[in-house]
mmCIF file of C-alpha atoms and ligand atoms in Angstrom:
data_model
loop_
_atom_site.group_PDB
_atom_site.id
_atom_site.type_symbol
_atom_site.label_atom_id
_atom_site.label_comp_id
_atom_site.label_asym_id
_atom_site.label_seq_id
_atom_site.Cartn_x
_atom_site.Cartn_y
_atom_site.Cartn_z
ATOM 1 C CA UNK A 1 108.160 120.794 131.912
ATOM 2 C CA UNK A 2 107.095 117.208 132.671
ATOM 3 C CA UNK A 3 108.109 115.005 135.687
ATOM 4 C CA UNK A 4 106.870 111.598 136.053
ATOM 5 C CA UNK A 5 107.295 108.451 138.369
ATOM 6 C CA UNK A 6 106.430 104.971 138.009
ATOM 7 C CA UNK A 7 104.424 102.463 140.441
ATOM 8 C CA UNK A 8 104.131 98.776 140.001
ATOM 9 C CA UNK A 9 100.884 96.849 140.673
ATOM 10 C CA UNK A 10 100.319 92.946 141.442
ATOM 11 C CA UNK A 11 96.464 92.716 140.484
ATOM 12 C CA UNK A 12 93.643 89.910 138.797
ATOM 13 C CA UNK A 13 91.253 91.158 136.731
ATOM 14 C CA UNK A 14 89.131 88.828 134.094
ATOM 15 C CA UNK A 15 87.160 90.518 131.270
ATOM 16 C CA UNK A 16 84.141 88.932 130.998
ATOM 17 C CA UNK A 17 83.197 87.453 126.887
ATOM 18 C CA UNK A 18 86.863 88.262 125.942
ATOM 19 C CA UNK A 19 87.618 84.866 124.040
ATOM 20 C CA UNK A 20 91.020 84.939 126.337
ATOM 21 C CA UNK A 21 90.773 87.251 129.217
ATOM 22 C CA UNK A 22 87.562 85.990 129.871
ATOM 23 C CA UNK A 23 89.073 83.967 132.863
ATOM 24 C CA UNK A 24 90.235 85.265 135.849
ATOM 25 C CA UNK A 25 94.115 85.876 135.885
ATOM 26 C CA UNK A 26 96.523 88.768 136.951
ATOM 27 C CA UNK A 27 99.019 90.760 135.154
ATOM 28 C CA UNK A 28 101.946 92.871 136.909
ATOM 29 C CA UNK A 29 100.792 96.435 135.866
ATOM 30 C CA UNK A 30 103.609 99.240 135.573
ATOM 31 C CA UNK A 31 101.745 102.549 136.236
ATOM 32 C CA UNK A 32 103.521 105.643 134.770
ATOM 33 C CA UNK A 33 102.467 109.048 136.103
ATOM 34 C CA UNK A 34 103.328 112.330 134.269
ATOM 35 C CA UNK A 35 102.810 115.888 135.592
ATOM 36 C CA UNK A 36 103.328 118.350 133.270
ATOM 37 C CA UNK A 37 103.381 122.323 134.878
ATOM 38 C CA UNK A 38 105.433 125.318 135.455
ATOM 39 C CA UNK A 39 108.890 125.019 136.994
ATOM 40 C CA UNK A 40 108.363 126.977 140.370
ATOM 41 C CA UNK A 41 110.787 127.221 142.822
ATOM 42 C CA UNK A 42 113.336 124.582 141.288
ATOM 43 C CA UNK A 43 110.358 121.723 140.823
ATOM 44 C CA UNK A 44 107.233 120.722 139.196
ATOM 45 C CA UNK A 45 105.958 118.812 141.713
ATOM 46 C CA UNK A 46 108.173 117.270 144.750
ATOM 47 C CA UNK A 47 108.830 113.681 143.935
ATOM 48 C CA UNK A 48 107.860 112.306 147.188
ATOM 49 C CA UNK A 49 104.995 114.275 147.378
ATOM 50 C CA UNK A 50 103.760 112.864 144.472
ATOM 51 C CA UNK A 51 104.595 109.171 145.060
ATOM 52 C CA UNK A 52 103.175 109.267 148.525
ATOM 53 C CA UNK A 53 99.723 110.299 146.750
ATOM 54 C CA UNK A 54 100.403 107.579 143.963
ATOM 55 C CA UNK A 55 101.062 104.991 146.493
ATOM 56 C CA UNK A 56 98.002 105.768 148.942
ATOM 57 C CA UNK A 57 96.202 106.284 145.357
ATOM 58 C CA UNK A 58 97.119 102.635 143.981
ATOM 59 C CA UNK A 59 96.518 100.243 147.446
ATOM 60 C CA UNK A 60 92.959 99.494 146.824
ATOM 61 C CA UNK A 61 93.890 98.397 143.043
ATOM 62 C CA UNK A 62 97.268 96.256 144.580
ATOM 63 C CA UNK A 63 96.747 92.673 145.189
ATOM 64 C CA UNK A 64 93.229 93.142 144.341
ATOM 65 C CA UNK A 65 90.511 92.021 142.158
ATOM 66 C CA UNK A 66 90.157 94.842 139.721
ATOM 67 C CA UNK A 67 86.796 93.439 138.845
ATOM 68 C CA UNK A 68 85.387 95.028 142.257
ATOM 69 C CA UNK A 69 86.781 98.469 141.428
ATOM 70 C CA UNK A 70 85.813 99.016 138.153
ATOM 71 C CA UNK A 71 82.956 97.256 135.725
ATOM 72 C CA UNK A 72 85.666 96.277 132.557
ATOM 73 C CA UNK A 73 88.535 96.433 133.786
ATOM 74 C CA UNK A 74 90.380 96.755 130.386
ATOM 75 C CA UNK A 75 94.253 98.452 130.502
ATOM 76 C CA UNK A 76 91.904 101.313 128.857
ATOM 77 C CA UNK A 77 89.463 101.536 131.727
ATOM 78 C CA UNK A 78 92.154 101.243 134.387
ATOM 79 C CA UNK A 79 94.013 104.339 133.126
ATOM 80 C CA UNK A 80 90.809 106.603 132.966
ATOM 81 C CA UNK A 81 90.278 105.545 136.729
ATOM 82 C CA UNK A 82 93.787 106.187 138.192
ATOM 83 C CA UNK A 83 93.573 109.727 135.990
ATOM 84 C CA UNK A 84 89.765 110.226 137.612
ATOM 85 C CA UNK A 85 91.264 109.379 141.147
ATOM 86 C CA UNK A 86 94.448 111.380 140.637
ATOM 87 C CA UNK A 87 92.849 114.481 139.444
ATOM 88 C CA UNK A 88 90.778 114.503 143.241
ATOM 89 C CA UNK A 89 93.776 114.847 144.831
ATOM 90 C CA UNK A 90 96.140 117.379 142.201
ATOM 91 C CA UNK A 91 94.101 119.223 140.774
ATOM 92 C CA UNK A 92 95.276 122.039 138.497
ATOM 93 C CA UNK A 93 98.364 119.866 137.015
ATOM 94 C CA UNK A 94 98.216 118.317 133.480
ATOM 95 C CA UNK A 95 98.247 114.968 133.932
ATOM 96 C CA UNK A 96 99.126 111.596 131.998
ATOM 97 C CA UNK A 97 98.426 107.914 133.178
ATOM 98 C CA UNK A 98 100.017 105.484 131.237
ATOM 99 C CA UNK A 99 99.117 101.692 132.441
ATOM 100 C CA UNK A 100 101.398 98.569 130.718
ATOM 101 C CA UNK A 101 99.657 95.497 131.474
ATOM 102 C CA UNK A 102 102.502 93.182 131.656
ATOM 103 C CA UNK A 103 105.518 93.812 128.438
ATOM 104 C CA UNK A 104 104.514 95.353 125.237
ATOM 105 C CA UNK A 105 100.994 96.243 126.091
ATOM 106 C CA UNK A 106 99.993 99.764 127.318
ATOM 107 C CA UNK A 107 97.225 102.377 127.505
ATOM 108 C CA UNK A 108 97.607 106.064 128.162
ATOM 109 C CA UNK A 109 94.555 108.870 129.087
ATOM 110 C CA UNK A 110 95.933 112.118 129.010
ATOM 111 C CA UNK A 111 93.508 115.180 130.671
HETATM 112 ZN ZN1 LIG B 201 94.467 90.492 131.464
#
């Protein structure tokens, strides 16, 4: 079974050579969470449960320059760091990060 819950982030990031992210500009970044596990006791995972670690999880990355947190900070890199964070704090769920960086435009890491 698979629950999931979704975040939104305010961030800049720039991505430096890109012909036209090379300047420094934000996005709105919708970050959707998936935990995929056994059904025990009537739940995956508790909702709140998981958004409180989500929440705590995302702060640094809200508001922020991205650039600080991680070297390229492409809608690919950003997923494998929320997934890299995530997994310290649930580990032994499957889990799937899917980051849209604005409308239309999304990565997913999966592990
Ligand atoms: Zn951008």
């Amino acid at each position: 079974m698979k629950v999931g819950i979704v975040e939104h982030i305010d961030s800049m990031h720039r991505l430096p050579g890109h012909p036209k992210c090379g300047v420094p500009h934000g996005h709105t970044y919708r970050i959707e969470i998936t935990v995929e596990g056994p059904v025990v006791g009537g739940m995956v995972i508790d909702f709140d449960a998981l958004k409180a670690q989500v929440r705590e999880l995302l702060k640094p990355f809200d508001h922020a320059d991205l650039n600080r947190l991680i070297d390229y900070p492409s809608c690919e890199n950003i997923s494998v760091e929320i997934l890299r964070r995530l997994r310290e704090r649930l580990a032994g769920d499957r889990l799937t990060v899917r980051v849209w960086e604005g409308e239309g435009k999304w990565a997913e890491m999966e592990g």
